């Protein structure tokens, strides 16, 4: 089964609309000759429209960083699946550790008291993924263990638990759903997970997906690695058997760096 690698950039709370539009034009110029790889960018909500316009005529896909599960109503500050579809999104990140309130050591200012501010948990992640699928958006569901959970030897249990809860009741074809393994301790820290260990965890995740959604779906589904991916470490990550792409934060903000990461899938 050949799965087309997905190289996705999560810009988080970075870039104005004009900066985002300029960046994707630059990026497309650098990667347009590549084939056999899909690139996607996930700008902040305020830049989605401008970036969608700038992406016209390119093959770079657009994604959002979060979604609410209701179509419309009295939900101040939230964005619905209909709105994301309307603006041209193909993907939406669901359950990023920062939205689950699981910050690593990279941001010491996020005290335990403030950590719950975004409020995602296994139940909301499942609802968001469900709503995205129902509206023809492809969720990129993130799972990952904290440093404490890894040190306690609980990585596989934490990951399979998050995954089973996120996938509960979902009906999706394998190419409609993406899952990213993002160890919390590797996000924004410069401490990349050893590629062979990421490969081991991701292979284990595919077994969990098989149990939840069946063999055919699991074999079609792309499973990504995320956490301090750079142009330097991307080739070793993309060499692994089980890894079908990357979700990139910091290094996706720069067109040259992100283009180099995208080419690692093509190499
Ligand atoms: C992320 O936020 O999904 C991420 C992986 O960030 P970074 O690449 O900066 O570690």
PDB file of C-alpha atoms and ligand atoms in Angstrom:
ATOM      1  CA  UNK A   1       0.000   0.000   0.000  1.00  0.00           C
ATOM      2  CA  UNK A   2       1.580   3.318  -1.037  1.00  0.00           C
ATOM      3  CA  UNK A   3       0.695   6.258   1.093  1.00  0.00           C
ATOM      4  CA  UNK A   4       1.560   9.725  -0.223  1.00  0.00           C
ATOM      5  CA  UNK A   5       3.611  11.457   2.491  1.00  0.00           C
ATOM      6  CA  UNK A   6       1.985  14.476   4.100  1.00  0.00           C
ATOM      7  CA  UNK A   7       4.314  17.275   5.221  1.00  0.00           C
ATOM      8  CA  UNK A   8       2.195  19.705   7.244  1.00  0.00           C
ATOM      9  CA  UNK A   9       3.167  22.985   8.871  1.00  0.00           C
ATOM     10  CA  UNK A  10       1.471  24.227  12.031  1.00  0.00           C
ATOM     11  CA  UNK A  11       2.131  27.951  12.235  1.00  0.00           C
ATOM     12  CA  UNK A  12       0.503  28.235  15.682  1.00  0.00           C
ATOM     13  CA  UNK A  13       0.007  31.893  16.728  1.00  0.00           C
ATOM     14  CA  UNK A  14       2.396  33.299  14.123  1.00  0.00           C
ATOM     15  CA  UNK A  15       2.115  35.422  10.952  1.00  0.00           C
ATOM     16  CA  UNK A  16      -0.263  38.157   9.887  1.00  0.00           C
ATOM     17  CA  UNK A  17      -2.426  37.602   6.810  1.00  0.00           C
ATOM     18  CA  UNK A  18       0.069  39.411   4.551  1.00  0.00           C
ATOM     19  CA  UNK A  19       3.052  37.517   5.979  1.00  0.00           C
ATOM     20  CA  UNK A  20       1.252  34.201   5.530  1.00  0.00           C
ATOM     21  CA  UNK A  21       0.302  34.941   1.925  1.00  0.00           C
ATOM     22  CA  UNK A  22       3.860  35.969   1.046  1.00  0.00           C
ATOM     23  CA  UNK A  23       5.304  32.874   2.725  1.00  0.00           C
ATOM     24  CA  UNK A  24       3.154  30.370   0.818  1.00  0.00           C
ATOM     25  CA  UNK A  25       3.956  32.014  -2.525  1.00  0.00           C
ATOM     26  CA  UNK A  26       7.643  31.695  -1.720  1.00  0.00           C
ATOM     27  CA  UNK A  27       7.115  28.086  -0.563  1.00  0.00           C
ATOM     28  CA  UNK A  28       5.260  27.036  -3.714  1.00  0.00           C
ATOM     29  CA  UNK A  29       8.042  28.469  -5.871  1.00  0.00           C
ATOM     30  CA  UNK A  30      10.488  26.199  -4.035  1.00  0.00           C
ATOM     31  CA  UNK A  31       8.483  22.932  -4.038  1.00  0.00           C
ATOM     32  CA  UNK A  32       6.384  23.011  -7.209  1.00  0.00           C
ATOM     33  CA  UNK A  33       8.681  20.654  -9.087  1.00  0.00           C
ATOM     34  CA  UNK A  34       8.362  17.923  -6.412  1.00  0.00           C
ATOM     35  CA  UNK A  35       6.019  15.011  -6.959  1.00  0.00           C
ATOM     36  CA  UNK A  36       4.866  12.152  -4.737  1.00  0.00           C
ATOM     37  CA  UNK A  37       4.456  14.351  -1.668  1.00  0.00           C
ATOM     38  CA  UNK A  38       1.674  16.526  -0.304  1.00  0.00           C
ATOM     39  CA  UNK A  39       2.455  19.766   1.545  1.00  0.00           C
ATOM     40  CA  UNK A  40      -0.032  21.570   3.782  1.00  0.00           C
ATOM     41  CA  UNK A  41       0.043  24.730   5.888  1.00  0.00           C
ATOM     42  CA  UNK A  42      -2.124  25.478   8.911  1.00  0.00           C
ATOM     43  CA  UNK A  43      -2.128  29.249   9.492  1.00  0.00           C
ATOM     44  CA  UNK A  44      -3.908  31.001  12.348  1.00  0.00           C
ATOM     45  CA  UNK A  45      -7.637  31.660  11.722  1.00  0.00           C
ATOM     46  CA  UNK A  46      -7.047  35.329  10.882  1.00  0.00           C
ATOM     47  CA  UNK A  47      -4.734  34.430   7.983  1.00  0.00           C
ATOM     48  CA  UNK A  48      -6.807  31.577   6.485  1.00  0.00           C
ATOM     49  CA  UNK A  49      -8.585  33.745   3.923  1.00  0.00           C
ATOM     50  CA  UNK A  50      -5.478  35.530   2.648  1.00  0.00           C
ATOM     51  CA  UNK A  51      -3.482  32.287   2.535  1.00  0.00           C
ATOM     52  CA  UNK A  52      -6.323  30.502   0.704  1.00  0.00           C
ATOM     53  CA  UNK A  53      -6.223  33.231  -1.959  1.00  0.00           C
ATOM     54  CA  UNK A  54      -2.438  33.057  -2.217  1.00  0.00           C
ATOM     55  CA  UNK A  55      -2.583  29.260  -2.612  1.00  0.00           C
ATOM     56  CA  UNK A  56      -4.830  29.400  -5.674  1.00  0.00           C
ATOM     57  CA  UNK A  57      -3.101  27.653  -8.553  1.00  0.00           C
ATOM     58  CA  UNK A  58      -0.753  25.772  -6.204  1.00  0.00           C
ATOM     59  CA  UNK A  59      -1.050  22.218  -4.859  1.00  0.00           C
ATOM     60  CA  UNK A  60      -0.332  23.155  -1.245  1.00  0.00           C
ATOM     61  CA  UNK A  61      -3.280  22.233   0.956  1.00  0.00           C
ATOM     62  CA  UNK A  62      -4.806  24.530   3.559  1.00  0.00           C
ATOM     63  CA  UNK A  63      -5.554  23.467   7.123  1.00  0.00           C
ATOM     64  CA  UNK A  64      -6.820  25.083  10.313  1.00  0.00           C
ATOM     65  CA  UNK A  65      -5.405  24.609  13.802  1.00  0.00           C
ATOM     66  CA  UNK A  66      -8.659  23.900  15.636  1.00  0.00           C
ATOM     67  CA  UNK A  67     -12.393  23.520  15.098  1.00  0.00           C
ATOM     68  CA  UNK A  68     -15.596  23.506  17.132  1.00  0.00           C
ATOM     69  CA  UNK A  69     -18.102  20.694  16.585  1.00  0.00           C
ATOM     70  CA  UNK A  70     -21.271  22.789  16.226  1.00  0.00           C
ATOM     71  CA  UNK A  71     -22.256  24.222  12.850  1.00  0.00           C
ATOM     72  CA  UNK A  72     -23.369  27.607  14.203  1.00  0.00           C
ATOM     73  CA  UNK A  73     -24.822  29.297  17.251  1.00  0.00           C
ATOM     74  CA  UNK A  74     -24.029  31.175  20.426  1.00  0.00           C
ATOM     75  CA  UNK A  75     -20.420  30.025  20.855  1.00  0.00           C
ATOM     76  CA  UNK A  76     -18.419  33.225  21.127  1.00  0.00           C
ATOM     77  CA  UNK A  77     -14.953  33.071  19.632  1.00  0.00           C
ATOM     78  CA  UNK A  78     -15.305  29.642  18.046  1.00  0.00           C
ATOM     79  CA  UNK A  79     -15.089  28.549  14.412  1.00  0.00           C
ATOM     80  CA  UNK A  80     -17.380  25.923  12.919  1.00  0.00           C
ATOM     81  CA  UNK A  81     -16.698  23.131  10.415  1.00  0.00           C
ATOM     82  CA  UNK A  82     -18.919  24.939   7.878  1.00  0.00           C
ATOM     83  CA  UNK A  83     -16.765  28.057   8.176  1.00  0.00           C
ATOM     84  CA  UNK A  84     -13.525  26.148   7.666  1.00  0.00           C
ATOM     85  CA  UNK A  85     -14.936  24.330   4.661  1.00  0.00           C
ATOM     86  CA  UNK A  86     -16.236  27.611   3.241  1.00  0.00           C
ATOM     87  CA  UNK A  87     -12.813  29.236   3.476  1.00  0.00           C
ATOM     88  CA  UNK A  88     -11.129  26.363   1.613  1.00  0.00           C
ATOM     89  CA  UNK A  89      -9.633  24.169   4.322  1.00  0.00           C
ATOM     90  CA  UNK A  90      -8.888  20.537   3.528  1.00  0.00           C
ATOM     91  CA  UNK A  91      -7.336  19.647   6.894  1.00  0.00           C
ATOM     92  CA  UNK A  92      -7.825  20.643  10.509  1.00  0.00           C
ATOM     93  CA  UNK A  93      -5.504  19.865  13.420  1.00  0.00           C
ATOM     94  CA  UNK A  94      -7.432  18.335  16.307  1.00  0.00           C
ATOM     95  CA  UNK A  95      -6.181  17.811  19.856  1.00  0.00           C
ATOM     96  CA  UNK A  96      -2.753  19.415  19.581  1.00  0.00           C
ATOM     97  CA  UNK A  97      -1.067  19.035  22.972  1.00  0.00           C
ATOM     98  CA  UNK A  98      -1.094  22.813  23.420  1.00  0.00           C
ATOM     99  CA  UNK A  99      -4.885  22.773  23.088  1.00  0.00           C
ATOM    100  CA  UNK A 100      -5.148  19.783  25.422  1.00  0.00           C
ATOM    101  CA  UNK A 101      -3.299  21.878  28.005  1.00  0.00           C
ATOM    102  CA  UNK A 102      -0.319  19.532  27.894  1.00  0.00           C
ATOM    103  CA  UNK A 103       2.585  21.939  27.506  1.00  0.00           C
ATOM    104  CA  UNK A 104       6.088  20.577  27.737  1.00  0.00           C
ATOM    105  CA  UNK A 105       9.075  22.198  29.328  1.00  0.00           C
ATOM    106  CA  UNK A 106       9.390  24.576  26.357  1.00  0.00           C
ATOM    107  CA  UNK A 107       7.021  27.094  27.941  1.00  0.00           C
ATOM    108  CA  UNK A 108       7.552  27.477  31.660  1.00  0.00           C
ATOM    109  CA  UNK A 109       5.073  30.390  31.774  1.00  0.00           C
ATOM    110  CA  UNK A 110       2.206  27.918  31.278  1.00  0.00           C
ATOM    111  CA  UNK A 111       1.641  27.102  34.922  1.00  0.00           C
ATOM    112  CA  UNK A 112      -0.627  24.188  35.901  1.00  0.00           C
ATOM    113  CA  UNK A 113      -3.355  26.726  36.662  1.00  0.00           C
ATOM    114  CA  UNK A 114      -3.219  28.228  33.152  1.00  0.00           C
ATOM    115  CA  UNK A 115      -2.751  24.928  31.331  1.00  0.00           C
ATOM    116  CA  UNK A 116      -6.454  24.136  31.116  1.00  0.00           C
ATOM    117  CA  UNK A 117      -7.195  27.410  29.343  1.00  0.00           C
ATOM    118  CA  UNK A 118      -7.896  25.799  25.949  1.00  0.00           C
ATOM    119  CA  UNK A 119      -9.760  22.891  27.451  1.00  0.00           C
ATOM    120  CA  UNK A 120      -9.405  20.025  24.954  1.00  0.00           C
ATOM    121  CA  UNK A 121      -9.718  16.510  26.332  1.00  0.00           C
ATOM    122  CA  UNK A 122     -10.277  13.041  24.861  1.00  0.00           C
ATOM    123  CA  UNK A 123     -14.030  13.659  24.548  1.00  0.00           C
ATOM    124  CA  UNK A 124     -13.775  17.039  22.788  1.00  0.00           C
ATOM    125  CA  UNK A 125     -11.047  15.692  20.509  1.00  0.00           C
ATOM    126  CA  UNK A 126     -13.371  12.863  19.468  1.00  0.00           C
ATOM    127  CA  UNK A 127     -16.279  15.268  18.849  1.00  0.00           C
ATOM    128  CA  UNK A 128     -14.115  17.650  16.863  1.00  0.00           C
ATOM    129  CA  UNK A 129     -12.750  14.830  14.694  1.00  0.00           C
ATOM    130  CA  UNK A 130     -16.285  13.541  14.122  1.00  0.00           C
ATOM    131  CA  UNK A 131     -17.575  17.016  13.155  1.00  0.00           C
ATOM    132  CA  UNK A 132     -14.656  17.563  10.790  1.00  0.00           C
ATOM    133  CA  UNK A 133     -15.304  14.244   9.007  1.00  0.00           C
ATOM    134  CA  UNK A 134     -19.036  14.913   8.760  1.00  0.00           C
ATOM    135  CA  UNK A 135     -18.278  18.152   6.919  1.00  0.00           C
ATOM    136  CA  UNK A 136     -15.688  16.758   4.533  1.00  0.00           C
ATOM    137  CA  UNK A 137     -12.659  18.074   6.431  1.00  0.00           C
ATOM    138  CA  UNK A 138      -9.735  15.772   7.156  1.00  0.00           C
ATOM    139  CA  UNK A 139      -8.745  15.817  10.816  1.00  0.00           C
ATOM    140  CA  UNK A 140      -5.079  15.560  11.792  1.00  0.00           C
ATOM    141  CA  UNK A 141      -5.519  14.069  15.265  1.00  0.00           C
ATOM    142  CA  UNK A 142      -2.558  14.620  17.589  1.00  0.00           C
ATOM    143  CA  UNK A 143      -1.539  12.286  20.397  1.00  0.00           C
ATOM    144  CA  UNK A 144       1.571  12.291  22.556  1.00  0.00           C
ATOM    145  CA  UNK A 145       3.033  11.499  25.946  1.00  0.00           C
ATOM    146  CA  UNK A 146       4.629  13.911  28.409  1.00  0.00           C
ATOM    147  CA  UNK A 147       8.198  13.475  29.650  1.00  0.00           C
ATOM    148  CA  UNK A 148       6.920  12.166  32.999  1.00  0.00           C
ATOM    149  CA  UNK A 149       4.738   9.577  31.246  1.00  0.00           C
ATOM    150  CA  UNK A 150       7.680   8.442  29.077  1.00  0.00           C
ATOM    151  CA  UNK A 151      10.040   8.221  32.045  1.00  0.00           C
ATOM    152  CA  UNK A 152       7.484   6.152  33.928  1.00  0.00           C
ATOM    153  CA  UNK A 153       7.432   3.672  31.013  1.00  0.00           C
ATOM    154  CA  UNK A 154       3.832   4.525  30.107  1.00  0.00           C
ATOM    155  CA  UNK A 155       4.302   5.812  26.556  1.00  0.00           C
ATOM    156  CA  UNK A 156       2.513   3.013  24.698  1.00  0.00           C
ATOM    157  CA  UNK A 157      -0.371   2.910  27.152  1.00  0.00           C
ATOM    158  CA  UNK A 158      -0.901   6.696  27.065  1.00  0.00           C
ATOM    159  CA  UNK A 159      -0.757   6.801  23.275  1.00  0.00           C
ATOM    160  CA  UNK A 160      -3.079   3.864  22.676  1.00  0.00           C
ATOM    161  CA  UNK A 161      -5.517   5.215  25.240  1.00  0.00           C
ATOM    162  CA  UNK A 162      -5.614   8.685  23.610  1.00  0.00           C
ATOM    163  CA  UNK A 163      -5.934   7.093  20.199  1.00  0.00           C
ATOM    164  CA  UNK A 164      -8.769   4.712  21.096  1.00  0.00           C
ATOM    165  CA  UNK A 165     -10.738   7.545  22.715  1.00  0.00           C
ATOM    166  CA  UNK A 166     -10.135   9.892  19.773  1.00  0.00           C
ATOM    167  CA  UNK A 167     -11.254   7.276  17.233  1.00  0.00           C
ATOM    168  CA  UNK A 168     -14.293   6.005  19.119  1.00  0.00           C
ATOM    169  CA  UNK A 169     -17.319   5.767  16.817  1.00  0.00           C
ATOM    170  CA  UNK A 170     -15.579   7.420  13.860  1.00  0.00           C
ATOM    171  CA  UNK A 171     -16.379   6.177  10.387  1.00  0.00           C
ATOM    172  CA  UNK A 172     -13.679   7.228   7.969  1.00  0.00           C
ATOM    173  CA  UNK A 173     -11.884   5.978   4.952  1.00  0.00           C
ATOM    174  CA  UNK A 174      -8.124   5.736   5.533  1.00  0.00           C
ATOM    175  CA  UNK A 175      -7.267   8.769   3.448  1.00  0.00           C
ATOM    176  CA  UNK A 176      -9.808  10.972   5.232  1.00  0.00           C
ATOM    177  CA  UNK A 177      -8.040  10.787   8.543  1.00  0.00           C
ATOM    178  CA  UNK A 178      -4.459  11.588   9.602  1.00  0.00           C
ATOM    179  CA  UNK A 179      -2.848  10.918  12.968  1.00  0.00           C
ATOM    180  CA  UNK A 180       0.239  12.633  14.314  1.00  0.00           C
ATOM    181  CA  UNK A 181       2.475  11.219  17.026  1.00  0.00           C
ATOM    182  CA  UNK A 182       3.733  14.294  18.831  1.00  0.00           C
ATOM    183  CA  UNK A 183       5.631  13.571  22.056  1.00  0.00           C
ATOM    184  CA  UNK A 184       4.916  16.605  24.250  1.00  0.00           C
ATOM    185  CA  UNK A 185       8.551  16.743  25.415  1.00  0.00           C
ATOM    186  CA  UNK A 186       9.752  17.064  21.798  1.00  0.00           C
ATOM    187  CA  UNK A 187       7.508  19.973  20.806  1.00  0.00           C
ATOM    188  CA  UNK A 188       9.356  23.258  20.476  1.00  0.00           C
ATOM    189  CA  UNK A 189      12.253  21.972  22.576  1.00  0.00           C
ATOM    190  CA  UNK A 190      14.813  21.101  19.896  1.00  0.00           C
ATOM    191  CA  UNK A 191      14.800  17.600  21.403  1.00  0.00           C
ATOM    192  CA  UNK A 192      13.673  15.404  18.516  1.00  0.00           C
ATOM    193  CA  UNK A 193      12.490  11.870  19.290  1.00  0.00           C
ATOM    194  CA  UNK A 194      14.975   9.301  18.010  1.00  0.00           C
ATOM    195  CA  UNK A 195      13.622   8.384  14.550  1.00  0.00           C
ATOM    196  CA  UNK A 196      13.713   4.637  15.259  1.00  0.00           C
ATOM    197  CA  UNK A 197      11.758   5.143  18.487  1.00  0.00           C
ATOM    198  CA  UNK A 198       9.219   7.365  16.675  1.00  0.00           C
ATOM    199  CA  UNK A 199       8.960   4.602  14.076  1.00  0.00           C
ATOM    200  CA  UNK A 200       8.337   1.991  16.785  1.00  0.00           C
ATOM    201  CA  UNK A 201       5.584   4.050  18.433  1.00  0.00           C
ATOM    202  CA  UNK A 202       3.948   4.822  15.093  1.00  0.00           C
ATOM    203  CA  UNK A 203       3.975   1.149  14.056  1.00  0.00           C
ATOM    204  CA  UNK A 204       2.283   0.362  17.391  1.00  0.00           C
ATOM    205  CA  UNK A 205      -0.267   3.113  16.663  1.00  0.00           C
ATOM    206  CA  UNK A 206      -1.159   1.521  13.328  1.00  0.00           C
ATOM    207  CA  UNK A 207      -2.009  -1.681  15.211  1.00  0.00           C
ATOM    208  CA  UNK A 208      -4.304   0.317  17.518  1.00  0.00           C
ATOM    209  CA  UNK A 209      -5.974   1.951  14.503  1.00  0.00           C
ATOM    210  CA  UNK A 210      -6.464  -1.525  13.006  1.00  0.00           C
ATOM    211  CA  UNK A 211      -8.284  -2.600  16.154  1.00  0.00           C
ATOM    212  CA  UNK A 212     -10.501   0.510  16.065  1.00  0.00           C
ATOM    213  CA  UNK A 213     -11.199   1.068  12.376  1.00  0.00           C
ATOM    214  CA  UNK A 214     -10.148  -2.126  10.602  1.00  0.00           C
ATOM    215  CA  UNK A 215      -7.131  -3.279   8.622  1.00  0.00           C
ATOM    216  CA  UNK A 216      -7.952  -1.586   5.320  1.00  0.00           C
ATOM    217  CA  UNK A 217      -8.444   1.847   6.890  1.00  0.00           C
ATOM    218  CA  UNK A 218      -5.324   1.493   9.029  1.00  0.00           C
ATOM    219  CA  UNK A 219      -3.188   0.572   6.049  1.00  0.00           C
ATOM    220  CA  UNK A 220      -4.388   3.538   4.027  1.00  0.00           C
ATOM    221  CA  UNK A 221      -4.076   6.066   6.847  1.00  0.00           C
ATOM    222  CA  UNK A 222      -1.103   8.397   7.086  1.00  0.00           C
ATOM    223  CA  UNK A 223       0.609   8.500  10.466  1.00  0.00           C
ATOM    224  CA  UNK A 224       2.934  11.457  10.994  1.00  0.00           C
ATOM    225  CA  UNK A 225       5.689  12.342  13.439  1.00  0.00           C
ATOM    226  CA  UNK A 226       5.868  15.825  15.008  1.00  0.00           C
ATOM    227  CA  UNK A 227       8.300  17.400  17.464  1.00  0.00           C
ATOM    228  CA  UNK A 228      11.335  19.567  16.654  1.00  0.00           C
ATOM    229  CA  UNK A 229      11.517  18.483  12.999  1.00  0.00           C
ATOM    230  CA  UNK A 230      14.181  20.449  11.083  1.00  0.00           C
ATOM    231  CA  UNK A 231      15.738  20.279   7.606  1.00  0.00           C
ATOM    232  CA  UNK A 232      18.659  18.445   9.248  1.00  0.00           C
ATOM    233  CA  UNK A 233      16.709  15.647  10.941  1.00  0.00           C
ATOM    234  CA  UNK A 234      13.832  15.294   8.424  1.00  0.00           C
ATOM    235  CA  UNK A 235      15.675  12.851   6.088  1.00  0.00           C
ATOM    236  CA  UNK A 236      16.325  10.343   8.917  1.00  0.00           C
ATOM    237  CA  UNK A 237      12.683  10.609  10.030  1.00  0.00           C
ATOM    238  CA  UNK A 238      11.352  10.101   6.510  1.00  0.00           C
ATOM    239  CA  UNK A 239      13.605   7.069   6.023  1.00  0.00           C
ATOM    240  CA  UNK A 240      11.617   5.104   8.616  1.00  0.00           C
ATOM    241  CA  UNK A 241       9.134   2.499   7.416  1.00  0.00           C
ATOM    242  CA  UNK A 242       6.108   3.395   9.491  1.00  0.00           C
ATOM    243  CA  UNK A 243       6.318   7.211   9.251  1.00  0.00           C
ATOM    244  CA  UNK A 244       4.206   8.767   6.489  1.00  0.00           C
ATOM    245  CA  UNK A 245       5.111  12.420   6.981  1.00  0.00           C
ATOM    246  CA  UNK A 246       5.652  15.130   9.555  1.00  0.00           C
ATOM    247  CA  UNK A 247       3.793  17.832  11.431  1.00  0.00           C
ATOM    248  CA  UNK A 248       6.175  20.758  11.821  1.00  0.00           C
ATOM    249  CA  UNK A 249       5.857  23.789  14.086  1.00  0.00           C
ATOM    250  CA  UNK A 250       8.778  26.236  14.295  1.00  0.00           C
ATOM    251  CA  UNK A 251      10.592  25.181  11.113  1.00  0.00           C
ATOM    252  CA  UNK A 252       7.407  25.520   9.023  1.00  0.00           C
ATOM    253  CA  UNK A 253       7.411  29.299   9.457  1.00  0.00           C
ATOM    254  CA  UNK A 254      10.341  29.756   7.105  1.00  0.00           C
ATOM    255  CA  UNK A 255       9.769  28.969   3.407  1.00  0.00           C
ATOM    256  CA  UNK A 256      13.336  27.808   2.778  1.00  0.00           C
ATOM    257  CA  UNK A 257      13.431  25.497   5.830  1.00  0.00           C
ATOM    258  CA  UNK A 258       9.958  24.082   5.247  1.00  0.00           C
ATOM    259  CA  UNK A 259      10.690  23.501   1.544  1.00  0.00           C
ATOM    260  CA  UNK A 260      13.784  21.566   2.528  1.00  0.00           C
ATOM    261  CA  UNK A 261      11.713  19.443   4.963  1.00  0.00           C
ATOM    262  CA  UNK A 262       9.099  18.789   2.258  1.00  0.00           C
ATOM    263  CA  UNK A 263      11.848  17.627  -0.121  1.00  0.00           C
ATOM    264  CA  UNK A 264      12.995  15.060   2.467  1.00  0.00           C
ATOM    265  CA  UNK A 265       9.816  13.106   1.663  1.00  0.00           C
ATOM    266  CA  UNK A 266      10.678  13.144  -1.972  1.00  0.00           C
ATOM    267  CA  UNK A 267      14.286  12.033  -1.582  1.00  0.00           C
TER     268      UNK A 267
HETATM  269  C1  LIG B   1       3.911  21.218  16.680  1.00  0.00           C
HETATM  270  O1  LIG B   1       3.556  22.209  17.263  1.00  0.00           O
HETATM  271  O2  LIG B   1       3.071  20.466  16.185  1.00  0.00           O
HETATM  272  C2  LIG B   1       5.347  20.963  16.601  1.00  0.00           C
HETATM  273  C3  LIG B   1       5.719  19.771  16.257  1.00  0.00           C
HETATM  274  O3  LIG B   1       6.199  21.996  16.908  1.00  0.00           O
HETATM  275  P1  LIG B   1       7.801  22.051  16.674  1.00  0.00           P
HETATM  276  O4  LIG B   1       8.066  21.517  15.298  1.00  0.00           O
HETATM  277  O5  LIG B   1       8.159  23.501  16.798  1.00  0.00           O
HETATM  278  O6  LIG B   1       8.432  21.212  17.724  1.00  0.00           O
END
